[in-house]
Coordinates of C-alpha atoms and ligand atoms in Angstrom, one line a residue:
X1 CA 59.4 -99.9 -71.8
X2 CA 61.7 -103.1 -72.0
X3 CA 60.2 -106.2 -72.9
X4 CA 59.9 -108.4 -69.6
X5 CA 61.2 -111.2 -69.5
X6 CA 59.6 -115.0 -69.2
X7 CA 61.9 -116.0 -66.6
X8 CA 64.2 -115.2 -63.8
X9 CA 67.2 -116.7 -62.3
X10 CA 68.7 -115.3 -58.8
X11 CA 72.1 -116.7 -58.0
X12 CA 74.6 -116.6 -60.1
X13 CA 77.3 -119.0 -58.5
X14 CA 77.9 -121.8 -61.1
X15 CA 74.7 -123.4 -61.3
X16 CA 72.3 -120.4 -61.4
X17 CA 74.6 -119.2 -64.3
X18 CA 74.8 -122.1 -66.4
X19 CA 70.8 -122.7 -65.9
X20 CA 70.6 -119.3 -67.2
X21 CA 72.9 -119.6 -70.4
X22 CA 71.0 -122.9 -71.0
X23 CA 67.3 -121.1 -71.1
X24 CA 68.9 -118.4 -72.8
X25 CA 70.0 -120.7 -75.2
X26 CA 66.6 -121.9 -75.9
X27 CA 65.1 -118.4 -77.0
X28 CA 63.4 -117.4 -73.7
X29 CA 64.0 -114.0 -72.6
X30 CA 65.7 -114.7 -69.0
X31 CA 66.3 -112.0 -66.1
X32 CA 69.0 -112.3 -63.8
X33 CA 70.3 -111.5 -60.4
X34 CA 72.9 -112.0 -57.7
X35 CA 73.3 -110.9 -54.5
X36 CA 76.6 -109.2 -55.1
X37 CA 75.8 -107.3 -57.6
X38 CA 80.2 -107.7 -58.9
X39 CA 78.8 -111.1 -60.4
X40 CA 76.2 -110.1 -62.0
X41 CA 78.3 -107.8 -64.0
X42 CA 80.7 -110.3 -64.5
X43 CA 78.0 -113.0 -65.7
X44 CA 76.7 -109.9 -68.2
X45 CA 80.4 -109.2 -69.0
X46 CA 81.3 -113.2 -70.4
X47 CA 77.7 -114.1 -71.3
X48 CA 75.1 -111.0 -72.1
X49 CA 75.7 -111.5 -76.0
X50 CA 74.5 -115.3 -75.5
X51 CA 71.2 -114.6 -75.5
X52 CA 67.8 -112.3 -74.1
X53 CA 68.8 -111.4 -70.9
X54 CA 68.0 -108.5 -68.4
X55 CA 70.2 -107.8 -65.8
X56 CA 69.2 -106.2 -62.4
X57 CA 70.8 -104.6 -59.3
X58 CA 68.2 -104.3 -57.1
X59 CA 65.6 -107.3 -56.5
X60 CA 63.0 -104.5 -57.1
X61 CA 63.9 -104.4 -60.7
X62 CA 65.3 -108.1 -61.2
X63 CA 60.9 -108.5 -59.6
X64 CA 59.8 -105.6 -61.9
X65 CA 61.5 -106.7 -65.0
X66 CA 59.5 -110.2 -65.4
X67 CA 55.9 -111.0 -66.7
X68 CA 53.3 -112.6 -65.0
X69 CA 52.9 -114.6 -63.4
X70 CA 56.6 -114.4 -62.3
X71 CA 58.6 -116.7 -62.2
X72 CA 61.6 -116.9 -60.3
X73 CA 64.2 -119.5 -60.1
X74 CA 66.5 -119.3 -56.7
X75 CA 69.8 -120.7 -57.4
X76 CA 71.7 -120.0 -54.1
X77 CA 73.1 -121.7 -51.4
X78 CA 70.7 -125.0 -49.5
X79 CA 69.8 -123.5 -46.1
X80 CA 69.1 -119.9 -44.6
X81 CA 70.0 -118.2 -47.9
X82 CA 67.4 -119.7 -49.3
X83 CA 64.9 -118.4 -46.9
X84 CA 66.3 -114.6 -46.9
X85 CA 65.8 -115.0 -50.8
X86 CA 62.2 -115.9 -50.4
X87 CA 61.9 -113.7 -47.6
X88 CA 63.4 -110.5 -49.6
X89 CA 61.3 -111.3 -52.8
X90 CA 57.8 -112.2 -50.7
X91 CA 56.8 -108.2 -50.3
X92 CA 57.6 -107.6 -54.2
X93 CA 55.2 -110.2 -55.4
X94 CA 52.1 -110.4 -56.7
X95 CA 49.2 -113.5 -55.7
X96 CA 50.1 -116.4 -57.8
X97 CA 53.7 -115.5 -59.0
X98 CA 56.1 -118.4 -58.6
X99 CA 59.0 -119.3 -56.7
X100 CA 61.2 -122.2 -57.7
X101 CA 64.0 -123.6 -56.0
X102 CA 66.6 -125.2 -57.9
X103 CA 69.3 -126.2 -55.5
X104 CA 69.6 -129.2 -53.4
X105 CA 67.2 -127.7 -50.4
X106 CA 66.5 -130.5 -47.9
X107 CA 62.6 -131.7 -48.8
X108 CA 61.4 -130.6 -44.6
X109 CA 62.4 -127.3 -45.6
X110 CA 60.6 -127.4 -49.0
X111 CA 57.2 -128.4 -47.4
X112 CA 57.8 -125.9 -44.9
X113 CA 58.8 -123.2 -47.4
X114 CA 55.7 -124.7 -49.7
X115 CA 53.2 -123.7 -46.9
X116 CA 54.8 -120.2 -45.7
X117 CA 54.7 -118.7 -49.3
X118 CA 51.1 -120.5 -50.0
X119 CA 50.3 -118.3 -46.6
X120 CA 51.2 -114.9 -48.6
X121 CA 49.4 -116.3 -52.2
X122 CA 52.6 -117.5 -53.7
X123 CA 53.6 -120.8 -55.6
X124 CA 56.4 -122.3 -54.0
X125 CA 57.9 -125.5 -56.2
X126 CA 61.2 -127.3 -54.8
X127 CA 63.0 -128.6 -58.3
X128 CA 65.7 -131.3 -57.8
X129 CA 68.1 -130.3 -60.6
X130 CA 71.1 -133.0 -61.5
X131 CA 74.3 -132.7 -63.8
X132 CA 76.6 -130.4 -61.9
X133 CA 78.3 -127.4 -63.2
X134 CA 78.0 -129.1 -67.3
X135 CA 74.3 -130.5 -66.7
X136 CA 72.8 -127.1 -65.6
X137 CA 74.3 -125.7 -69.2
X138 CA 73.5 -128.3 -72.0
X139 CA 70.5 -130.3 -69.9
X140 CA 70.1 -131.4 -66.4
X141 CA 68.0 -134.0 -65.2
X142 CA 65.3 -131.9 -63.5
X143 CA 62.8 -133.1 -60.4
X144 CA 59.8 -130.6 -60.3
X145 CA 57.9 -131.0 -56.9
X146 CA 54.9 -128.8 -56.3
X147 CA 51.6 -127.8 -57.6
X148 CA 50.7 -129.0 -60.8
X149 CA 49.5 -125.7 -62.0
X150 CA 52.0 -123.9 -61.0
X151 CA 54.8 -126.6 -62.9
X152 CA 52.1 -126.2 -66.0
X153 CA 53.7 -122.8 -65.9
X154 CA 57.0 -123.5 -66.4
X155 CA 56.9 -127.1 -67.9
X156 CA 58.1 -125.9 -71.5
X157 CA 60.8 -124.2 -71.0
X158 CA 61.8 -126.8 -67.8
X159 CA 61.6 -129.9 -70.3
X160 CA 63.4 -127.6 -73.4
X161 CA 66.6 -127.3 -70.8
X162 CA 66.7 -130.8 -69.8
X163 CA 68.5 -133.5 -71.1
X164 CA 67.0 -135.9 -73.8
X165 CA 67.3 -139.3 -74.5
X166 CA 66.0 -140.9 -77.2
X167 CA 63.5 -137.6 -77.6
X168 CA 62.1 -138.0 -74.0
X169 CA 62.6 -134.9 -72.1
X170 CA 64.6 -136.1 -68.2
X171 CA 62.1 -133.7 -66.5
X172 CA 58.8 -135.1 -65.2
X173 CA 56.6 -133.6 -62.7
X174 CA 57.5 -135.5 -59.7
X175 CA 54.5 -135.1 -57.2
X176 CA 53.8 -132.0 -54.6
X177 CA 55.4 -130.3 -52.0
X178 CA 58.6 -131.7 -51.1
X179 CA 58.2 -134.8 -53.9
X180 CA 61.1 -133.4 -56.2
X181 CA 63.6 -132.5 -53.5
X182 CA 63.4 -135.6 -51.9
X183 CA 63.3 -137.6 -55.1
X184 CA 66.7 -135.3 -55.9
X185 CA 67.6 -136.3 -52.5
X186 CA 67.6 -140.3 -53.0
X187 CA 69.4 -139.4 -56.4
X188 CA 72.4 -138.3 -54.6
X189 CA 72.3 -140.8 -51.7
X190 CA 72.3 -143.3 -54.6
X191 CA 75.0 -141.5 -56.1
X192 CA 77.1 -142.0 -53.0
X193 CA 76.5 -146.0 -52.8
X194 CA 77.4 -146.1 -56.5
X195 CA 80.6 -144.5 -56.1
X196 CA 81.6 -146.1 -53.1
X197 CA 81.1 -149.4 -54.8
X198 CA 83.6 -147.9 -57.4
X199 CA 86.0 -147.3 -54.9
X200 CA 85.8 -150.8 -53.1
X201 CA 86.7 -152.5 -56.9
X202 CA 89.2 -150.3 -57.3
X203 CA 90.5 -150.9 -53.7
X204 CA 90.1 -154.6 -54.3
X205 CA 91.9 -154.4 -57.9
X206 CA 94.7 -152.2 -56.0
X207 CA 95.6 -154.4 -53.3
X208 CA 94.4 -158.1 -53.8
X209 CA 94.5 -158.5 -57.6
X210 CA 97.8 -155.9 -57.1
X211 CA 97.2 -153.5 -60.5
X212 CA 98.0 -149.6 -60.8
X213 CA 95.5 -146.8 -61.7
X214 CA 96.5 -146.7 -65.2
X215 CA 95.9 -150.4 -65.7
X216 CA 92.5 -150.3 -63.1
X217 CA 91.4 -147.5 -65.2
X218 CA 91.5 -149.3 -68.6
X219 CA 89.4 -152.5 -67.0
X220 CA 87.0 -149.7 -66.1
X221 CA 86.9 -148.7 -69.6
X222 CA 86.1 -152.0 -70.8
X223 CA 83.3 -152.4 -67.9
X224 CA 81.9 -149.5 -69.2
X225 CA 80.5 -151.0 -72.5
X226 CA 78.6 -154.2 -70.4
X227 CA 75.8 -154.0 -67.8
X228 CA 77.5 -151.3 -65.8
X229 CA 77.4 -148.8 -68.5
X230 CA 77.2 -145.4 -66.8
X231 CA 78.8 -141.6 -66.9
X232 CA 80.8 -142.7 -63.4
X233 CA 82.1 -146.1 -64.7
X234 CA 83.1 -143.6 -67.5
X235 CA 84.5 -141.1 -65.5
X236 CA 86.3 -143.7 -63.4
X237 CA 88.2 -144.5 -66.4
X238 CA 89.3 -140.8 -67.0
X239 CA 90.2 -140.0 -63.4
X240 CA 92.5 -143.7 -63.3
X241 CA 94.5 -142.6 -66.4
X242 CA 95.2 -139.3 -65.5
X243 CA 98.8 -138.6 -64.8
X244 CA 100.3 -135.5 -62.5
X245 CA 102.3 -133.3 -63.8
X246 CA 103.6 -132.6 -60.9
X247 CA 105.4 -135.8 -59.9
X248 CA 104.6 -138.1 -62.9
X249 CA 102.7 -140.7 -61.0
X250 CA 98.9 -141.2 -61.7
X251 CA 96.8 -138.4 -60.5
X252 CA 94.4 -140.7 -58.0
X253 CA 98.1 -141.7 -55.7
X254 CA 98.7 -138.2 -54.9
X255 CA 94.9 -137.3 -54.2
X256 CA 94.3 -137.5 -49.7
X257 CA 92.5 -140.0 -49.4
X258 CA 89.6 -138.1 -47.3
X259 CA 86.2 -137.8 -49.2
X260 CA 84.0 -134.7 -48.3
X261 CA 80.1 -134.5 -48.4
X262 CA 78.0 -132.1 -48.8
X263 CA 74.8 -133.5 -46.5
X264 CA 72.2 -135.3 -49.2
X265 CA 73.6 -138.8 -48.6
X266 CA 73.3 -138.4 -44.5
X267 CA 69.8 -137.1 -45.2
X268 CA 68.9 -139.9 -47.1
X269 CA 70.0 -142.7 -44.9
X270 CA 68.4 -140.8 -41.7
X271 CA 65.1 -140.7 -43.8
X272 CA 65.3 -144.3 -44.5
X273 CA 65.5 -145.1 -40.7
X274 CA 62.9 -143.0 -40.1
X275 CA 60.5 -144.6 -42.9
X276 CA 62.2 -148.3 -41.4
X277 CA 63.4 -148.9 -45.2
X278 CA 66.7 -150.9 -44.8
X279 CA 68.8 -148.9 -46.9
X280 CA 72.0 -150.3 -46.2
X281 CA 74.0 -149.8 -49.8
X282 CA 73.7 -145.6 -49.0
X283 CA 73.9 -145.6 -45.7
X284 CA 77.4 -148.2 -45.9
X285 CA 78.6 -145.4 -48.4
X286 CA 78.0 -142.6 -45.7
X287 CA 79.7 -144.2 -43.3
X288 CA 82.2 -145.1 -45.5
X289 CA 82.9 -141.3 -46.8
X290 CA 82.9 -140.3 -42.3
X291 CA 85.5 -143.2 -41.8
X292 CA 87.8 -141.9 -44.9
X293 CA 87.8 -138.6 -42.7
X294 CA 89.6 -140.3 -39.6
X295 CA 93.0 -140.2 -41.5
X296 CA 95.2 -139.0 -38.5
X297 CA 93.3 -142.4 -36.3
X298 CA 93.5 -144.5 -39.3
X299 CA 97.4 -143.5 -39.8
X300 CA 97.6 -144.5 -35.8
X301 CA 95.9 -148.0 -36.2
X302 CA 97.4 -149.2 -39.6
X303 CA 100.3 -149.6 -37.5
X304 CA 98.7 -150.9 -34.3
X305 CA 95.8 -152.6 -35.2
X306 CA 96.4 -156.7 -36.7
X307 CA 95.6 -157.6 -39.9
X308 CA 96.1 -160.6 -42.3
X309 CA 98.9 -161.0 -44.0
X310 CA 98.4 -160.1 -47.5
X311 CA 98.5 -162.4 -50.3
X312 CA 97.9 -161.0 -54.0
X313 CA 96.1 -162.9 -56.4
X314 CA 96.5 -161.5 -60.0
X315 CA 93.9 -163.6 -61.5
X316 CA 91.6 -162.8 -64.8
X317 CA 89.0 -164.7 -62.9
X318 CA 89.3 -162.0 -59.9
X319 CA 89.3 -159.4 -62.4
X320 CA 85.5 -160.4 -63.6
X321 CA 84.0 -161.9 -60.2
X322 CA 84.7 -158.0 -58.8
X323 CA 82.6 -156.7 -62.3
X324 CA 80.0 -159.0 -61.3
X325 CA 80.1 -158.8 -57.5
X326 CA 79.7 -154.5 -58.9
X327 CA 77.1 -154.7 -60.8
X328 CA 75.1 -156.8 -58.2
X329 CA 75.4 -154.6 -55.3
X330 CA 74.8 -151.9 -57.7
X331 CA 71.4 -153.2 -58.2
X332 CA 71.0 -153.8 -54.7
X333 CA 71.8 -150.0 -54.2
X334 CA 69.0 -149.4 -56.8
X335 CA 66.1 -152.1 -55.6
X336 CA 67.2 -150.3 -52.0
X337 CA 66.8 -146.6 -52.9
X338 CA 63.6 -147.0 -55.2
X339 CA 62.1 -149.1 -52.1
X340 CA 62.3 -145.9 -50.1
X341 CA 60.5 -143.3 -52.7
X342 CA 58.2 -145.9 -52.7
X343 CA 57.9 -145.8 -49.1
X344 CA 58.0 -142.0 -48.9
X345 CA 55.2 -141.8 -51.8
X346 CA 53.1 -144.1 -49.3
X347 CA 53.5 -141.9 -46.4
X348 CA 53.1 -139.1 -48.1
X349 CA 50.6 -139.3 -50.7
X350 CA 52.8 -138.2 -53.1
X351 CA 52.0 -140.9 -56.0
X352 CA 55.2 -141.2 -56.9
X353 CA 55.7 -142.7 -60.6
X354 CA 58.9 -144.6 -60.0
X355 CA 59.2 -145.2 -63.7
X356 CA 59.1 -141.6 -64.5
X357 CA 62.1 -141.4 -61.9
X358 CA 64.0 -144.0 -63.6
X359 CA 63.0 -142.2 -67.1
X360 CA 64.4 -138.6 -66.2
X361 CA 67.3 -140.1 -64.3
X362 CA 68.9 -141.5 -67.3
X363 CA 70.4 -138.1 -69.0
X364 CA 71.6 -135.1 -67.4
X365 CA 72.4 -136.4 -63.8
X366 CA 75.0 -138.1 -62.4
X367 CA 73.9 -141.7 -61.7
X368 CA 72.9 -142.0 -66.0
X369 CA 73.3 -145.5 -66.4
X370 CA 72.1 -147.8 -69.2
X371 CA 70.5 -150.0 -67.2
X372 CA 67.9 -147.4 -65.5
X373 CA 65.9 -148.4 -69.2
X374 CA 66.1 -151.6 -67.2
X375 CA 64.0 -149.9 -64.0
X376 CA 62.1 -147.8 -66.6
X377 CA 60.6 -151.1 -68.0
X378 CA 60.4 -152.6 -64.3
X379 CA 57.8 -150.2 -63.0
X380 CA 56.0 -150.1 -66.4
X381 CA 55.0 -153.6 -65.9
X382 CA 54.6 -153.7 -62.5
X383 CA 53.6 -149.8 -60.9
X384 CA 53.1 -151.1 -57.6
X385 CA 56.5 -153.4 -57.6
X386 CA 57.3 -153.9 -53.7
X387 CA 61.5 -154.6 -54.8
X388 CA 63.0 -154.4 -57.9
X389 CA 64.9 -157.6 -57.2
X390 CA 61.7 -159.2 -58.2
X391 CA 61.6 -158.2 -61.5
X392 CA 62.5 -161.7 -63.4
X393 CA 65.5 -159.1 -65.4
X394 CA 67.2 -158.2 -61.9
X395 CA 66.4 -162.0 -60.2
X396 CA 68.3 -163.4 -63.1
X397 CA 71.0 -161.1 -63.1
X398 CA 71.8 -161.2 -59.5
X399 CA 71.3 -165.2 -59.2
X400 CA 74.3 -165.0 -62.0
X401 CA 76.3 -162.9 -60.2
X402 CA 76.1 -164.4 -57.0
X403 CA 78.8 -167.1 -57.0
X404 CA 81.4 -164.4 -58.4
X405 CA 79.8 -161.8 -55.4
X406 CA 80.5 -164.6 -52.8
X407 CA 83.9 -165.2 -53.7
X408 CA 84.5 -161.1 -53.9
X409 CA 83.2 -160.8 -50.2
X410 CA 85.4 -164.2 -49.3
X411 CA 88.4 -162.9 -50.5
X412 CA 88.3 -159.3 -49.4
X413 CA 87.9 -160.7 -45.9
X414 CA 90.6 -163.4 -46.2
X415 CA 92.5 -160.2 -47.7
X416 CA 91.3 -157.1 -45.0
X417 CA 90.2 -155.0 -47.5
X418 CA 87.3 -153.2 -46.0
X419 CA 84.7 -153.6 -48.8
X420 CA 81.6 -152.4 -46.4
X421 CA 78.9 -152.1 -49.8
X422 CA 79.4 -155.1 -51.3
X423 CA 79.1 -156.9 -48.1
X424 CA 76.0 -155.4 -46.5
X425 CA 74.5 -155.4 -49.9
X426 CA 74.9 -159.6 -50.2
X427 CA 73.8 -159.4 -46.7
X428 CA 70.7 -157.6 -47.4
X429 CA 70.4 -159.5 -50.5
X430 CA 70.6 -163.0 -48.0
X431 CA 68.4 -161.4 -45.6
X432 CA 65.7 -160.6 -48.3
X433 CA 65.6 -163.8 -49.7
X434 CA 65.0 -165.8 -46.4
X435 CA 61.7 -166.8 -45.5
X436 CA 62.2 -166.9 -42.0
X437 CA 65.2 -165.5 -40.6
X438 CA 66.1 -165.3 -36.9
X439 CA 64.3 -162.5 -35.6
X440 CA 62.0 -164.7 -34.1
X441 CA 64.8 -164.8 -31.3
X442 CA 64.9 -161.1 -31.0
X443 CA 61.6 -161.0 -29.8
X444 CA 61.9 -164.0 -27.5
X445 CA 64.6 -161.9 -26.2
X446 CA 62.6 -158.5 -25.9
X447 CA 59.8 -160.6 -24.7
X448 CA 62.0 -161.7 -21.5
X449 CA 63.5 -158.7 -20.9
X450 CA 61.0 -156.4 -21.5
X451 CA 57.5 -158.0 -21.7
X452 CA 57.3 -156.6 -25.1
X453 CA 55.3 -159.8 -26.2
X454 CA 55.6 -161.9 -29.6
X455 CA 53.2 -163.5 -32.2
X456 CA 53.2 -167.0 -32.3
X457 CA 53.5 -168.9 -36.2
X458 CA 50.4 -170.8 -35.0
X459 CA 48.0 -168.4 -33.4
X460 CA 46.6 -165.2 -33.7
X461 CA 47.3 -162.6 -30.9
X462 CA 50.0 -161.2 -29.1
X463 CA 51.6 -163.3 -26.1
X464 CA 53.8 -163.1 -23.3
X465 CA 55.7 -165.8 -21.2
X466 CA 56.1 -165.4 -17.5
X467 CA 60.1 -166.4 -18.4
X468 CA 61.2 -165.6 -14.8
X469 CA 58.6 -166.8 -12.9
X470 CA 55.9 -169.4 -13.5
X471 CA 57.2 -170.0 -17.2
X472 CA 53.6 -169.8 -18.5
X473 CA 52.3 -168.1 -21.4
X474 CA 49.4 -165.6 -21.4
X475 CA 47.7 -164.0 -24.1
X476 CA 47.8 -159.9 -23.7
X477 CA 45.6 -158.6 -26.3
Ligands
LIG1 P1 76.6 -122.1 -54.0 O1 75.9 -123.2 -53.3 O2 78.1 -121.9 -53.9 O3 75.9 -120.7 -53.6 C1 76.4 -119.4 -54.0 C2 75.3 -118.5 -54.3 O4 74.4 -118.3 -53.2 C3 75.8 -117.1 -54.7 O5 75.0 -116.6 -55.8 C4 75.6 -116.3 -53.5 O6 75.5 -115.0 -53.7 C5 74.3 -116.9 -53.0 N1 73.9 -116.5 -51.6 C6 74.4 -116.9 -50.5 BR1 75.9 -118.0 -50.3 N2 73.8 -116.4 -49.4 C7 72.9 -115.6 -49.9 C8 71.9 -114.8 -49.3 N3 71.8 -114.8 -47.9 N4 71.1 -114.1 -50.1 C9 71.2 -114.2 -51.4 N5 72.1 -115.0 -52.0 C10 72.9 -115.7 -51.3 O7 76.2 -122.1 -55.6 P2 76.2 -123.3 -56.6 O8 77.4 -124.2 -56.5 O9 75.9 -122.7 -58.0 O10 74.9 -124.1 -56.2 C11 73.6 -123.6 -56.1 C12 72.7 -124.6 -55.6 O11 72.6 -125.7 -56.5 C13 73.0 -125.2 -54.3 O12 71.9 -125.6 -53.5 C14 73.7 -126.5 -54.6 O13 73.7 -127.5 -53.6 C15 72.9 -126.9 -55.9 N6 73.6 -127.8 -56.8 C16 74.9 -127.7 -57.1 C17 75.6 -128.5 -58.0 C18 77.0 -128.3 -58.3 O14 77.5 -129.2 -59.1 N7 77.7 -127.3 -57.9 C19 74.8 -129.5 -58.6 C20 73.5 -129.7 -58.3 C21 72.9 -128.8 -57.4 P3 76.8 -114.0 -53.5 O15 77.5 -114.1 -54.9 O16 76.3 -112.7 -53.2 O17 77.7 -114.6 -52.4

């Protein structure tokens, strides 16, 4: 009989493939599996002499032809395909085996998927894996959620795929349940924010400083060997100098100007206003990405609706406030979307070691940055850090950057270019920082209109003025 193999991978798209090829490439005996059984051939066809692997049909031998317990990574589409895999392999296996999912599932359906396969003796893990098509083959960043025991399982081989920076494995158990698909989640939604931030420099270096790609793309270059050192101020860089062949002009002026999403970013801003986490850099870049969408409205209004007359300003000085007022929304973005896993650890009990995030998030995935060792170092000092802004590193770097953000946000609006991060990221930065701000009015107002009563600076209890009538105030608890 064939040796069995020490893992399996159903799925075969791009990422299940490359996941494959990279355990394979690591000396572990992998079985795999697609639905359509044409890929599988094909995947055997380019990449069976790569390494160990066992190919299978039928999910009865692709089940058959792994030891135990098995373990079984599901690489298919987020959604209901996920849940006719699991539902297909349940009858097949054996108390304890282990199913991991390893595509960007929503974390409700993880904790529900966690707690139907616990039901029929099986360990259900929900992995958050980052790095696209290139990550999944030479070392992703990878999220584990679920039982400990079962992760024990496949830690090795989990942390021998991964990326590596400076030796340290970018795979960490994450917590249980849904920990490592919502943790993958936030990843993504602060994906979006940085890239949108991207987009309004380059938008601001377009029109008000009045440069091309090619010569936008070269100032990215330069940013990316500063503070904002990162794979997508790298890739900015690439995508700006690229020229069409087609017409000769650079590749970004002939790309619609429409960006698509895929869900995560939506999910993570609806989760934020459901914890009440003001997570405005995310949620600004969702909105953002739907607004983009409108082209046919937007082509109707550019020539209805008024704007300023536009004045350029090709200024060095412009050149360097937009790096700053960048790199200080970016750690807004950051403070923001680390604030909210710490929230969700809270309501969860998920213990969430925020460090550990910042640790695994700085190969493999998308957001790698230099400046997550900055986080990294945050949390190690303080675990239980309400806002990252508070960390004497970020207070400092954002009370540098301020002046150059404020004259960003100034002249964008002088200008009308639309620069909805950086703005509601000051905002949130002005709004943080004030000891009292005004919503002692908002309650005076729900108080009148709705007796929904207010607390008083002076005195405990909640209280309630007769506004309309007598004009007296009563105390109600
Ligand atoms: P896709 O998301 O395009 O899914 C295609 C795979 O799902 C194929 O193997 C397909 O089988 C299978 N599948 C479908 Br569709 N319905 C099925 C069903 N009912 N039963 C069994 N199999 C079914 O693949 P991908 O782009 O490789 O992504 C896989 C996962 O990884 C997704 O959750 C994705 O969001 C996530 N992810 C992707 C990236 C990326 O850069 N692409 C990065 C990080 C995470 P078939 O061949 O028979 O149609």
């Amino acid at each position: 009989m064939a040796e069995k193999s020490r893992i399996g991978v159903t799925g075969l798209a791009v990422m299940g493939a490359n996941l494959a090829r990279n355990i394979a490439s690591r000396g572990v005996p992998v079985a795999v599996h697609n639905r359509t059984t044409a890929k599988t051939e094909q995947f055997m066809a380019e990449h069976g002499g790569e390494g160990e692997f066992t190919a299978s049909e039928s999910v009865e031998d692709f089940v058959n032809s792994l030891e135990r317990p098995r373990r079984i990574i599901v690489m298919v589409k987020a959604g209901r395909p996920v849940d006719a895999v699991i539902e297909e392999l349940t009858p097949l296996l054996d108390e304890g085996d282990i199913i991991i999912d390893a595509g960007n599932s929503h974390f409700p359906d993880t904790v529900r998927r966690t707690e139907e396969c616990a039901a029929n003796g099986i360990r259900f893990m929900g992995v958050g894996v980052s790095g696209g098509e290139e990550g999944a083959l030479l070392g992703p960043s990878i999220m584990p959620g679920g039982d400990p025991e079962a992760y024990a399982e496949v830690e090795e081989i989990f942390t021998a795929i991964s990326a590596k920076v400076d030796d340290t494995p970018c795979c960490v158990h994450v917590g249980p349940g849904g920990a490592g698909h919502y943790v993958k989640m936030v990843h993504n939604g602060i994906e979006y924010a940085d890239i949108q931030l991207i987009a309004e420099a380059y938008d601001l270096l377009t029109h008000v400083v009045g440069l091309d790609a090619p010569a936008i793309g070269k100032i990215f270059e330069e940013w990316n060997s500063g503070d904002l050192e990162s794979f997508l101020i790298e890739i900015t860089g690439k995508v700006l100098a690229k020229t069409d062949e087609k017409t000769g002009k650079p590749l970004v002026d002939v790309i619609v100007d429409q960006a698509e999403q895929k869900g995560t970013g939506r999910w993570t801003s609806q989760d934020a206003l459901d914890l009440g986490v003001p997570l405005t850099g995310i949620t600004e870049a969702v909105f953002a990405r739907t607004l983009s969408a409108l082209r046919d409205e937007r082509r109707a209004a550019s020539t209805t609706l008024a704007g300023p007359s536009p004045a350029q300003k090709a200024d060095e000085q412009l050149v360097d406030d937009i790096r700053q007022a960048l790199y200080a929304s970016k750690v807004v973005a950051y403070a923001q979307g680390f604030a909210q896993m710490r929230a969700a650890s809270i309501e969860n009990d998920w213990d969430l070691k925020l460090g550990d995030m910042a640790t695994i998030w700085r190969g493999g995935c998308i957001i790698r940055a230099q400046f997550l060792n900055r986080i990294r170092d945050a949390y190690a000092e303080h675990p239980d850090l309400d806002n990252l802004l508070m960390v004497p590193y970020f207070t400092e770097a954002v009370a540098d950057a301020q002046d150059a953000w404020r004259r960003v946000v100034t002249v964008a609006t002088e200008q009308g270019v639309a620069i909805p991060a950086f703005s509601s990221s000051l905002s949130y930065y002005d709004g943080y920082r004030r000891e009292r701000g005004p919503a002692n009015l908002i309650q005076g107002l729900r108080d009148y209109f709705g007796a929904h009563t207010y607390r008083r600076t002076d005195a405990e209890g909640s209280f309630h003025t007769r506004w309309a009538q007598d004009g007296a105030e009563v105390r109600t608890d």
